[in-house]
XYZ file of N, CA and C in Angstrom:
843
model
N 124.597 52.360 21.746
C 125.880 53.373 22.385
C 126.966 52.293 22.242
N 127.935 52.653 21.603
C 129.268 52.032 21.358
C 129.678 51.855 22.168
N 130.598 50.409 22.693
C 131.054 50.405 24.187
C 132.167 51.066 24.068
N 132.593 51.170 25.430
C 133.842 52.239 25.754
C 135.120 51.764 25.044
N 134.904 50.461 25.175
C 136.683 49.506 24.934
C 136.684 49.963 23.544
N 135.633 49.738 22.567
C 136.007 50.036 21.309
C 136.027 51.619 20.704
N 136.425 52.585 21.794
C 136.818 53.657 21.487
C 138.121 54.153 21.376
N 138.694 54.205 20.336
C 140.009 54.394 20.342
C 140.467 55.899 19.977
N 141.220 56.906 20.765
C 141.007 58.173 20.408
C 142.764 58.366 20.812
N 143.518 59.188 19.856
C 144.894 59.874 19.739
C 144.519 61.077 20.355
N 145.466 61.652 21.585
C 145.207 62.954 21.822
C 146.588 63.537 21.060
N 146.903 64.156 20.655
C 148.164 65.267 20.306
C 148.169 66.337 20.960
N 149.216 66.742 22.356
C 149.093 68.087 22.644
C 150.408 67.971 23.853
N 150.297 68.935 24.501
C 151.007 69.250 25.606
C 150.821 68.334 26.949
N 152.603 68.148 27.133
C 152.673 67.656 28.716
C 153.313 68.366 29.766
N 153.032 68.600 30.539
C 153.340 70.121 31.247
C 153.465 69.284 32.933
N 154.520 70.086 33.909
C 154.727 69.895 35.146
C 153.793 71.194 35.351
N 152.653 71.151 36.406
C 152.347 72.267 36.626
C 152.649 72.813 37.955
N 153.036 73.953 38.514
C 153.501 74.399 39.849
C 152.391 75.376 39.886
N 151.857 75.245 40.849
C 150.303 75.712 41.192
C 150.427 76.567 42.729
N 150.505 77.834 42.399
C 150.197 78.951 43.914
C 148.652 79.160 44.127
N 148.272 78.481 45.537
C 146.826 78.963 45.440
C 147.245 80.124 46.274
N 146.068 81.197 46.430
C 146.133 82.396 47.044
C 144.698 83.019 47.646
N 144.779 83.793 48.047
C 143.587 84.292 48.239
C 143.136 85.018 46.925
N 143.714 86.052 46.386
C 143.243 86.821 45.462
C 144.303 86.783 44.550
N 143.997 86.711 42.997
C 145.147 86.895 42.044
C 145.851 88.183 42.038
N 147.425 88.098 41.886
C 147.861 89.652 42.123
C 147.491 90.529 40.971
N 147.566 91.662 41.244
C 147.463 92.657 40.005
C 148.665 93.093 39.349
N 149.163 93.914 38.552
C 150.065 94.089 37.782
C 150.972 94.603 38.860
N 152.315 94.537 39.064
C 153.180 94.826 40.004
C 153.149 94.556 41.516
N 151.923 93.496 41.724
C 151.554 93.347 43.170
C 151.928 91.961 43.779
N 152.433 92.009 44.683
C 153.063 90.812 45.704
C 152.093 90.557 46.383
N 151.664 89.346 46.228
C 150.637 88.572 47.238
C 151.222 87.320 48.162
N 151.202 87.354 49.370
C 151.730 86.496 50.244
C 150.594 85.623 50.714
N 151.472 84.337 51.596
C 150.535 83.361 51.748
C 149.945 82.659 51.098
N 150.518 82.170 50.004
C 150.244 81.155 49.123
C 150.608 79.585 49.644
N 150.148 78.782 49.170
C 150.551 77.338 49.198
C 151.030 76.831 47.765
N 152.018 76.210 47.407
C 152.756 75.638 46.489
C 152.587 74.130 46.236
N 152.054 73.632 44.791
C 152.042 72.404 44.737
C 152.163 72.204 43.159
N 152.763 70.768 43.312
C 153.443 70.192 42.093
C 152.768 68.977 41.426
N 151.867 69.431 40.604
C 150.935 68.239 39.864
C 151.245 68.289 38.223
N 150.757 66.968 37.714
C 150.799 66.882 36.388
C 149.810 67.580 35.371
N 150.482 68.151 34.487
C 149.171 68.914 33.339
C 149.552 69.127 32.078
N 149.131 70.151 31.353
C 149.484 70.476 29.864
C 148.003 69.775 29.129
N 147.845 70.379 28.391
C 146.469 70.338 27.567
C 146.208 69.025 27.164
N 147.254 68.581 26.531
C 147.158 67.392 25.792
C 147.129 66.335 27.120
N 147.991 66.082 27.914
C 148.107 65.148 28.973
C 146.543 65.342 29.725
N 146.090 66.568 30.098
C 145.133 66.540 30.844
C 143.916 65.751 29.871
N 143.675 66.258 28.800
C 142.454 65.512 28.184
C 142.976 64.427 27.865
N 143.865 63.703 27.495
C 144.082 62.146 27.416
C 143.765 61.410 28.674
N 143.911 61.973 30.067
C 143.859 61.269 31.272
C 142.036 61.276 31.104
N 141.844 63.057 30.874
C 140.197 62.934 31.487
C 139.269 61.537 30.265
N 140.062 61.428 29.081
C 139.364 60.598 28.113
C 139.698 58.983 28.753
N 140.769 58.878 29.293
C 140.959 57.521 29.856
C 140.297 57.075 30.624
N 140.279 58.076 31.815
C 139.238 57.692 32.806
C 137.763 57.668 32.700
N 137.221 58.160 31.535
C 135.693 58.470 30.809
C 135.820 56.911 30.532
N 137.029 56.059 30.010
C 136.590 54.793 29.614
C 137.221 54.387 28.060
N 137.484 55.460 27.552
C 138.268 55.138 26.630
C 139.609 54.831 25.948
N 140.041 53.936 24.847
C 141.225 53.468 24.641
C 142.052 54.933 24.255
N 142.943 55.258 24.927
C 143.841 56.592 24.743
C 145.400 56.215 24.423
N 145.784 57.053 23.633
C 147.274 56.916 22.862
C 147.351 58.598 22.972
N 148.683 58.746 23.677
C 148.907 60.468 23.830
C 150.146 60.586 22.814
N 150.249 61.364 21.744
C 151.769 61.802 21.222
C 152.031 63.147 21.829
N 153.035 63.263 22.129
C 153.987 64.686 22.509
C 155.180 63.970 23.173
N 155.636 65.061 24.018
C 157.101 64.532 24.359
C 157.244 65.542 25.641
N 158.329 64.494 26.403
C 158.542 65.318 27.622
C 160.059 65.408 27.491
N 161.135 65.757 28.757
C 162.177 65.966 28.796
C 162.847 64.700 29.381
N 164.047 64.541 29.283
C 164.579 63.175 29.784
C 165.067 63.461 31.240
N 164.184 63.958 32.046
C 164.570 64.220 33.399
C 163.437 63.866 34.331
N 163.873 64.065 35.580
C 162.872 63.631 36.513
C 161.565 63.820 36.616
N 161.280 65.065 36.039
C 159.846 65.457 35.593
C 159.191 64.719 34.662
N 159.909 64.626 33.370
C 159.412 63.694 32.351
C 159.299 62.452 32.725
N 160.039 61.900 33.753
C 159.573 60.472 34.332
C 157.976 60.347 35.131
N 158.375 61.606 35.933
C 156.958 61.366 36.600
C 155.582 61.540 35.902
N 155.765 62.578 34.836
C 154.492 62.617 34.062
C 154.555 61.690 33.171
N 155.284 60.759 33.143
C 155.263 59.352 31.918
C 154.091 58.646 32.983
N 155.130 58.389 34.153
C 154.431 57.411 35.506
C 152.988 57.658 35.540
N 152.810 58.971 35.876
C 151.304 59.240 35.690
C 150.161 58.740 35.065
N 150.608 59.003 33.548
C 149.792 59.003 32.372
C 149.830 57.486 32.231
N 150.770 56.742 32.537
C 150.669 55.090 32.659
C 149.647 54.819 33.630
N 149.972 55.491 34.804
C 148.662 54.817 35.760
C 147.362 55.674 35.627
N 147.236 56.081 34.896
C 145.952 56.483 34.455
C 145.314 55.709 33.186
N 145.915 54.886 32.640
C 145.601 53.946 31.649
C 146.099 54.387 30.348
N 146.468 55.408 29.864
C 147.043 56.338 28.825
C 148.273 55.203 28.132
N 148.299 55.080 26.811
C 149.150 54.391 26.067
C 150.351 55.507 26.306
N 151.659 55.553 26.664
C 152.508 56.527 26.215
C 153.613 56.076 25.351
N 153.158 55.149 24.680
C 154.540 54.625 23.685
C 154.737 55.511 22.533
N 153.856 56.273 22.328
C 154.315 57.548 21.130
C 154.645 58.897 22.090
N 154.882 58.966 23.135
C 155.612 60.033 23.805
C 156.896 60.134 23.871
N 157.486 60.826 23.059
C 158.728 61.348 23.101
C 159.575 61.644 23.930
N 160.678 61.247 24.444
C 161.686 61.960 25.366
C 162.927 62.670 25.072
N 162.729 63.955 25.015
C 163.845 64.826 23.969
C 164.682 65.147 24.961
N 165.767 66.106 24.375
C 167.318 66.790 25.207
C 166.426 68.107 25.379
N 165.377 68.327 25.987
C 165.093 69.865 26.429
C 164.151 69.293 27.907
N 164.206 70.499 28.634
C 163.447 70.466 30.266
C 161.851 69.561 29.628
N 161.520 69.231 30.666
C 159.674 69.199 30.241
C 159.069 70.284 30.540
N 158.223 70.631 30.225
C 157.409 71.644 29.725
C 156.565 71.733 31.234
N 156.436 73.267 31.522
C 156.060 73.808 32.708
C 155.117 74.791 32.759
N 154.495 74.564 33.638
C 153.067 75.763 33.767
C 153.343 76.521 34.939
N 153.159 77.793 34.893
C 153.185 78.126 36.636
C 151.692 79.150 36.528
N 151.225 78.502 37.424
C 149.768 78.787 37.827
C 149.593 79.440 39.272
N 148.525 80.486 38.837
C 148.172 80.991 40.117
C 146.750 80.595 40.093
N 145.949 80.549 41.294
C 144.551 80.200 41.315
C 144.083 80.636 42.872
N 142.734 81.732 42.382
C 142.438 82.274 43.855
C 141.187 81.520 44.909
N 140.908 81.880 45.593
C 139.598 81.406 46.606
C 138.284 81.203 45.681
N 138.006 81.819 44.309
C 137.042 81.704 43.881
C 137.242 80.484 42.461
N 138.444 79.942 42.418
C 138.947 79.029 41.310
C 139.531 79.504 40.302
N 139.470 80.998 40.272
C 139.721 81.744 38.749
C 141.408 81.176 38.676
N 142.118 81.702 38.054
C 143.390 81.398 37.215
C 144.251 82.342 36.336
N 145.498 82.422 36.655
C 146.351 83.066 35.599
C 147.257 82.025 35.461
N 147.777 81.815 34.059
C 148.825 80.789 33.661
C 149.577 81.362 32.938
N 151.119 80.851 32.951
C 152.232 81.258 32.428
C 152.755 79.938 32.119
N 152.812 79.599 30.482
C 153.459 78.220 29.985
C 154.890 78.582 29.608
N 155.722 77.465 29.739
C 157.305 77.268 29.132
C 157.133 76.044 28.739
N 156.804 76.086 27.215
C 156.639 74.793 26.732
C 157.900 73.721 26.517
N 158.906 74.277 26.696
C 160.091 73.135 27.066
C 160.299 72.064 26.034
N 160.038 70.556 26.537
C 159.979 69.519 25.708
C 158.884 69.598 24.533
N 157.629 70.574 24.654
C 156.496 70.541 23.901
C 156.870 70.673 22.812
N 158.208 72.024 22.502
C 158.331 72.685 21.383
C 159.626 71.771 20.612
N 159.307 70.502 21.129
C 160.619 69.852 20.268
C 160.343 68.419 19.813
N 158.914 67.997 19.555
C 158.299 67.003 19.036
C 158.929 66.503 17.372
N 159.355 65.437 17.260
C 160.149 65.248 16.050
C 159.085 64.606 15.032
N 158.613 65.463 13.898
C 157.697 65.203 13.440
C 157.966 64.176 12.338
N 159.377 63.335 12.102
C 159.929 62.008 11.688
C 159.330 60.690 12.372
N 159.427 60.968 13.574
C 158.890 59.851 14.621
C 157.286 59.805 14.525
N 156.689 60.616 13.365
C 154.821 60.535 13.947
C 154.517 60.112 12.389
N 155.456 59.640 11.600
C 155.017 59.449 10.032
C 154.113 58.016 10.247
N 154.367 56.969 11.405
C 153.446 55.860 11.352
C 152.473 55.815 11.879
N 152.279 57.271 12.360
C 150.575 57.319 13.127
C 149.646 57.397 12.026
N 148.681 56.801 12.461
C 147.496 57.097 11.480
C 146.396 56.469 12.546
N 145.915 57.940 13.347
C 144.664 57.737 14.062
C 143.270 57.283 13.498
N 142.523 56.599 14.465
C 141.326 56.317 13.960
C 140.654 57.707 14.178
N 140.686 58.317 15.441
C 140.084 59.418 15.950
C 141.064 60.527 16.702
N 140.914 61.546 16.364
C 142.053 62.827 16.864
C 141.384 63.625 17.840
N 142.097 63.984 19.048
C 141.808 65.187 19.881
C 143.164 65.729 19.766
N 142.822 67.386 19.799
C 144.304 67.968 19.382
C 143.806 69.362 20.181
N 145.192 70.188 20.419
C 144.948 71.406 20.950
C 146.179 71.909 20.086
N 146.195 73.323 20.701
C 147.226 74.292 19.916
C 148.662 74.462 20.637
N 148.943 73.620 21.981
C 150.451 74.188 22.663
C 151.289 73.494 22.110
N 151.052 72.872 20.958
C 152.382 72.126 20.363
C 152.400 72.756 18.818
N 153.574 72.281 18.049
C 153.458 73.209 16.835
C 152.098 72.807 16.088
N 151.583 73.709 15.271
C 150.697 73.571 14.460
C 150.552 72.767 13.387
N 152.163 72.836 12.921
C 152.060 72.023 11.741
C 152.098 70.307 11.960
N 152.609 70.040 13.194
C 151.939 68.688 13.777
C 150.870 68.348 13.538
N 149.891 69.627 14.200
C 148.230 69.172 14.187
C 147.788 68.936 12.707
N 148.101 69.674 12.236
C 147.826 69.559 10.515
C 148.183 68.486 9.738
N 149.383 67.794 10.232
C 149.970 66.583 9.429
C 148.943 65.459 9.959
N 149.111 65.378 11.543
C 148.254 64.310 11.773
C 146.784 64.132 11.809
N 146.156 65.343 11.623
C 144.827 65.572 11.234
C 144.544 64.745 9.870
N 145.376 65.193 8.727
C 145.098 64.545 7.346
C 145.447 63.283 7.559
N 146.281 62.653 8.304
C 146.177 61.158 8.474
C 145.533 60.459 9.484
N 144.446 61.388 9.886
C 143.458 60.539 10.524
C 142.127 60.193 9.907
N 141.554 58.917 10.322
C 140.802 58.220 9.313
C 139.188 58.865 9.717
N 139.238 59.159 10.957
C 137.629 59.367 11.628
C 137.403 60.628 12.135
N 136.701 60.990 13.235
C 136.585 62.088 13.739
C 137.819 62.760 13.939
N 138.187 64.255 13.813
C 138.884 65.289 13.953
C 138.480 66.354 15.253
N 138.661 66.289 16.287
C 138.445 67.253 17.118
C 139.554 68.254 18.004
N 139.141 69.731 17.308
C 140.363 70.344 17.847
C 139.830 71.533 18.807
N 140.420 71.257 20.234
C 140.113 72.417 20.941
C 141.088 73.886 20.629
N 140.638 74.620 19.974
C 141.365 75.718 19.654
C 141.924 76.594 20.587
N 143.268 76.201 21.173
C 143.241 76.885 22.519
C 144.763 76.533 22.378
N 145.733 77.787 22.386
C 145.523 78.956 22.386
C 144.911 79.278 20.682
N 144.072 80.400 20.606
C 143.799 80.767 19.461
C 144.792 81.515 18.414
N 144.741 80.480 17.516
C 145.665 81.088 16.352
C 145.422 80.782 14.953
N 145.662 81.393 14.096
C 145.425 81.301 12.270
C 145.473 79.738 11.679
N 144.648 79.446 11.386
C 144.426 78.012 10.656
C 144.871 78.101 9.202
N 145.266 77.060 8.675
C 145.733 76.918 7.080
C 144.435 76.736 6.508
N 143.756 76.524 5.536
C 142.531 76.139 5.025
C 142.574 74.637 5.004
N 143.669 73.953 4.954
C 143.579 72.472 4.877
C 143.425 72.128 6.267
N 143.602 72.620 7.225
C 143.602 72.044 8.717
C 142.089 72.348 8.999
N 141.701 73.693 8.602
C 140.241 74.130 9.024
C 139.388 73.429 8.492
N 139.602 72.847 7.372
C 138.335 72.084 6.781
C 138.693 70.568 6.959
N 139.629 70.283 7.431
C 139.385 68.975 7.823
C 139.081 68.779 9.652
N 138.955 69.413 10.345
C 138.489 69.563 11.521
C 136.867 69.188 11.511
N 136.603 68.423 12.369
C 135.102 67.880 12.432
C 134.598 68.806 13.228
N 135.042 69.079 14.194
C 134.486 69.492 15.567
C 135.355 70.462 16.098
N 134.906 71.867 16.249
C 135.865 72.889 16.969
C 135.584 72.753 18.502
N 136.245 73.030 19.627
C 135.807 73.015 20.754
C 136.470 74.409 21.328
N 135.855 75.609 21.883
C 136.176 76.699 22.158
C 135.176 77.355 23.310
N 135.788 78.206 24.067
C 135.119 79.051 25.191
C 134.337 80.316 24.214
N 133.889 80.811 25.173
C 132.892 82.133 24.334
C 133.814 83.112 23.913
N 135.027 83.207 24.367
C 136.056 84.294 24.491
C 136.561 84.014 23.010
N 137.131 82.459 23.133
C 137.885 82.167 21.790
C 137.005 82.064 20.799
N 135.630 81.662 20.737
C 134.419 81.497 19.589
C 134.466 83.245 19.252
N 134.792 84.329 19.997
C 134.368 85.746 19.433
C 135.512 86.063 18.909
N 136.741 85.766 18.823
C 137.905 86.126 18.117
C 138.233 85.226 16.707
N 137.625 84.310 16.828
C 137.661 83.502 15.068
C 136.364 83.649 14.120
N 136.206 84.564 13.551
C 135.155 84.991 12.384
C 134.759 83.432 11.781
N 135.257 82.372 11.234
C 134.913 81.535 10.346
C 134.359 80.432 11.104
N 134.505 80.417 12.702
C 133.441 79.493 13.552
C 131.957 79.733 13.487
N 131.548 81.174 13.280
C 130.314 81.086 12.617
C 129.491 80.504 12.051
N 130.440 79.794 10.907
C 129.865 78.961 9.677
C 130.377 77.566 9.879
N 131.153 77.038 10.845
C 132.299 75.959 10.699
C 130.700 74.684 11.072
N 131.176 73.561 10.287
C 130.090 72.607 10.617
C 129.587 72.221 12.138
N 130.783 72.492 12.878
C 130.199 71.855 14.158
C 131.229 72.277 15.539
N 130.631 73.356 16.031
C 131.263 74.136 17.114
C 130.503 73.920 18.242
N 131.442 73.283 19.490
C 130.945 73.484 20.941
C 131.257 74.644 21.555
N 130.465 75.251 22.123
C 131.310 76.945 22.847
C 130.968 76.750 24.431
N 131.776 76.533 25.162
C 131.521 76.676 26.895
C 131.275 78.209 27.178
N 130.414 78.183 28.283
C 129.723 79.440 28.342
C 129.754 79.615 29.881
N 130.808 79.076 30.757
C 130.966 78.868 31.959
C 130.197 78.565 32.815
N 129.755 79.050 33.609
C 128.646 79.091 34.567
C 127.294 78.936 33.815
N 127.215 79.518 32.489
C 125.857 79.470 31.542
C 125.717 78.009 30.727
N 126.814 77.249 30.977
C 126.789 75.757 30.236
C 127.328 75.902 29.334
N 126.798 75.236 27.777
C 127.452 75.430 26.555
C 126.577 75.040 25.581
N 126.908 75.244 24.201
C 125.933 75.282 23.250
C 126.569 74.639 22.128
N 126.188 74.074 21.328
C 126.448 73.492 20.236
C 125.980 73.984 18.475
N 126.599 74.474 18.072
C 126.325 75.067 16.707
C 126.718 74.104 15.412
N 125.748 73.994 14.400
C 126.240 73.438 13.295
C 125.940 74.345 11.861
N 126.802 74.640 11.293
C 127.010 75.707 10.194
C 126.200 76.689 10.832
N 126.550 77.430 11.832
C 125.897 78.216 12.570
C 124.989 78.942 13.350
N 124.138 77.503 13.029
C 122.713 77.324 13.833
C 122.786 76.549 15.085
N 122.400 77.353 16.341
C 122.663 76.443 17.376
C 121.745 75.176 17.112
N 122.255 74.193 17.808
C 121.414 72.777 17.326
C 120.996 72.021 18.870
N 121.908 72.649 19.889
C 121.588 72.028 21.184
C 122.356 73.108 22.383
N 121.614 72.862 23.599
C 122.141 73.646 24.637
C 122.181 72.826 25.574
N 123.254 72.949 26.755
C 123.701 72.400 27.960
C 123.257 73.256 29.152
N 122.764 72.942 30.092
C 122.917 73.605 31.576
C 124.273 73.023 32.193
N 124.845 73.992 33.009
C 125.878 73.995 34.033
C 125.426 74.057 35.350
N 124.981 72.842 36.242
C 124.815 72.688 37.462
C 125.568 73.091 37.965
N 124.895 73.717 39.563
C 125.713 74.092 40.533
C 126.861 73.547 40.827
N 128.196 73.787 41.111
C 129.116 73.206 41.642
C 130.168 74.196 42.576
N 130.717 73.498 43.771
C 131.812 74.319 44.592
C 132.604 74.194 43.452
N 133.300 75.278 43.256
C 134.387 75.700 42.160
C 135.770 75.915 42.909
N 136.402 74.723 42.575
C 137.478 74.822 43.354
C 138.923 75.174 42.547
N 138.784 74.818 41.180
C 139.810 74.922 40.676
C 139.498 74.652 39.001
N 139.487 75.856 38.005
C 139.071 75.810 36.323
C 139.985 75.236 35.657
N 141.350 75.035 36.376
C 142.324 74.887 35.442
C 142.256 73.952 34.060
N 141.393 72.557 34.878
C 141.548 71.399 33.996
C 139.979 71.056 33.456
N 138.964 72.030 33.808
C 137.418 71.674 33.391
C 137.413 72.259 31.886
N 137.772 73.171 30.947
C 138.086 72.861 29.811
C 138.417 71.579 29.145
N 139.505 70.870 29.500
C 140.072 69.769 28.970
C 139.342 68.747 29.348
N 138.381 68.621 30.284
C 137.776 67.475 31.064
C 136.531 67.524 30.003
N 136.059 68.963 29.631
C 134.816 68.899 29.162
C 135.297 68.567 27.000
N 136.210 69.099 26.798
C 136.790 68.529 25.551
C 136.634 67.095 25.500
N 137.366 66.199 26.393
C 137.481 64.929 26.346
C 136.325 64.309 26.379
N 135.210 64.822 27.135
C 134.262 63.947 27.466
C 133.092 64.522 26.169
N 133.386 65.217 25.417
C 132.113 65.653 24.385
C 132.787 64.790 23.151
N 134.567 64.668 23.304
C 134.377 64.077 22.161
C 134.745 62.462 22.070
N 134.712 61.821 23.585
C 134.570 60.450 23.719
C 133.114 59.966 23.412
N 132.158 60.829 24.152
C 131.042 60.657 24.011
C 130.209 60.934 22.477
N 130.786 61.613 21.433
C 130.138 61.730 20.281
C 130.740 60.158 19.595
N 132.414 59.860 20.088
C 132.708 58.784 19.330
C 131.872 57.487 19.728
N 131.067 57.747 21.122
C 130.066 56.699 21.495
C 129.038 56.228 20.821
N 128.569 57.389 19.752
C 127.255 57.360 19.260
C 126.311 58.170 20.215
N 126.337 58.741 21.006
C 125.733 59.303 21.918
C 125.170 60.970 21.065
N 123.813 61.183 21.029
C 123.078 62.039 20.335
C 123.702 63.514 20.519
N 123.617 64.458 19.982
C 124.406 65.765 20.220
C 124.018 66.560 21.389
N 122.496 66.304 22.100
C 122.358 67.158 22.945
C 122.639 66.510 24.174
N 122.347 64.948 24.306
C 122.793 64.428 25.290
C 124.626 64.522 25.735
N 125.342 63.918 24.380
C 126.791 64.574 24.522
C 127.103 65.692 24.906
N 126.524 66.931 24.885
C 127.034 68.187 25.028
C 126.578 68.109 26.529
N 125.594 67.625 27.050
C 125.008 67.948 28.574
C 126.097 66.807 29.515
N 126.366 65.803 28.827
C 127.171 64.800 29.627
C 128.843 65.496 29.654
N 129.107 66.193 28.524
C 130.658 66.936 28.794
C 130.277 68.302 29.755
N 129.262 68.808 29.732
C 128.774 70.015 30.848
C 129.116 69.419 32.070
N 128.224 68.201 32.402
C 128.306 67.523 33.598
C 129.283 67.181 34.350
N 130.560 66.825 33.034
C 131.792 66.298 33.222
C 132.770 67.465 33.864
N 132.352 68.780 33.167
C 133.189 69.942 33.363
C 133.031 70.573 34.634
N 131.079 70.086 35.229
C 131.086 70.574 36.594
C 131.723 69.797 37.436
N 131.975 68.259 37.826
C 132.740 67.512 38.259
C 134.287 68.106 38.695
N 134.892 68.477 37.096
C 136.268 68.671 37.210
C 136.346 69.843 37.717
N 135.763 71.177 37.920
C 135.891 72.362 38.892
C 135.875 72.027 40.090
N 134.954 70.974 40.986
C 135.177 70.685 42.004
C 136.368 69.975 42.479
N 137.259 69.821 41.434
C 138.379 68.837 42.234
C 139.516 69.764 41.795
N 140.550 69.886 43.102
C 141.641 70.644 43.093
C 142.383 70.339 41.897
N 142.453 68.985 40.962
C 143.834 68.604 40.485
C 143.364 68.988 38.989
N 144.352 69.682 38.117
C 144.052 69.758 36.694
C 143.814 68.891 35.679
N 143.902 67.518 36.698
C 143.719 66.342 36.198
C 142.583 65.465 36.826
N 141.354 65.717 36.694
C 140.253 65.386 37.882
C 140.081 63.925 37.692
N 139.721 63.492 39.099
C 139.306 61.942 39.402
C 138.213 61.836 38.867
N 138.129 61.706 37.472
C 136.570 61.329 37.046
C 136.250 59.713 37.129
N 134.874 59.593 36.868
C 134.300 58.373 36.983
C 134.229 57.923 35.635
N 133.575 56.550 34.845
C 133.224 56.235 33.588
C 132.318 56.991 33.410
N 132.127 57.201 31.731
C 131.263 58.175 31.269
C 129.815 58.127 31.219
N 129.454 56.462 31.933
C 128.084 56.338 32.092
C 127.491 57.002 33.379
N 128.770 57.241 34.025
C 128.222 57.872 35.637
C 127.645 59.608 35.009
N 128.183 60.109 34.190
C 127.671 61.057 33.758
C 126.314 61.513 32.802
N 125.441 60.457 32.427
C 124.816 60.560 31.418
C 123.181 60.574 32.335
N 122.389 61.310 32.160
C 121.282 61.729 32.596
C 121.348 62.388 33.859
N 122.235 62.887 34.187
C 122.222 63.653 35.383
C 121.682 65.063 35.553
């Protein structure tokens, strides 16, 4: 297995302030739910995945943007503390991205994202980026994802969330797609993609190569506190495991183990242990 310090991963994605209201039950349309508790936490799919990968032991560089405001400074400080290289994180004249999240007693959630600075990443400042490996999502401009993917020399992993059409160039450059079962159902070409990881919630996950299931992993029982960061932790863990040379089946099970640890943590950026702690569980 490749040593952790040898894995160098660039993450491209959103950095948000998560404003989370915890309530007994999610409100229906037009309904007001009282008795909630409010928290302010670091989030955003890019930041969540970068922090998870760093805590799992990889060397991580985050590409994205925050506002030149107090929230942006706080997000950068949190990323630095987690061991993420923030030197490619742009400060722009736009409020730091914000996610409005409601979480119920079962850990289920509803989210509204206000992208703010995430929509103002300057592509001219990314021309020198030449990643060894890339993990991206689609909460930032799709053109940035496509451009950086083409300049990546090694593995390109794409968490296809939120689902949107991809051009042929980006679709063909992605080595690993990561989706949940709902996203998988919405994207027909994933049925024949070279490698696709599909999360199945409490039923674990599966890995498809050219449409054929090559690995399945269980999801161990876990106390569900918050599902917001679980998919991001899974994506980071699977990407890091594959970069470290762990075989497909073991990498998929490890990612499920990390996801189970994530849902038991109330944070969107759970306090994960190094990768080895989740092997063979």
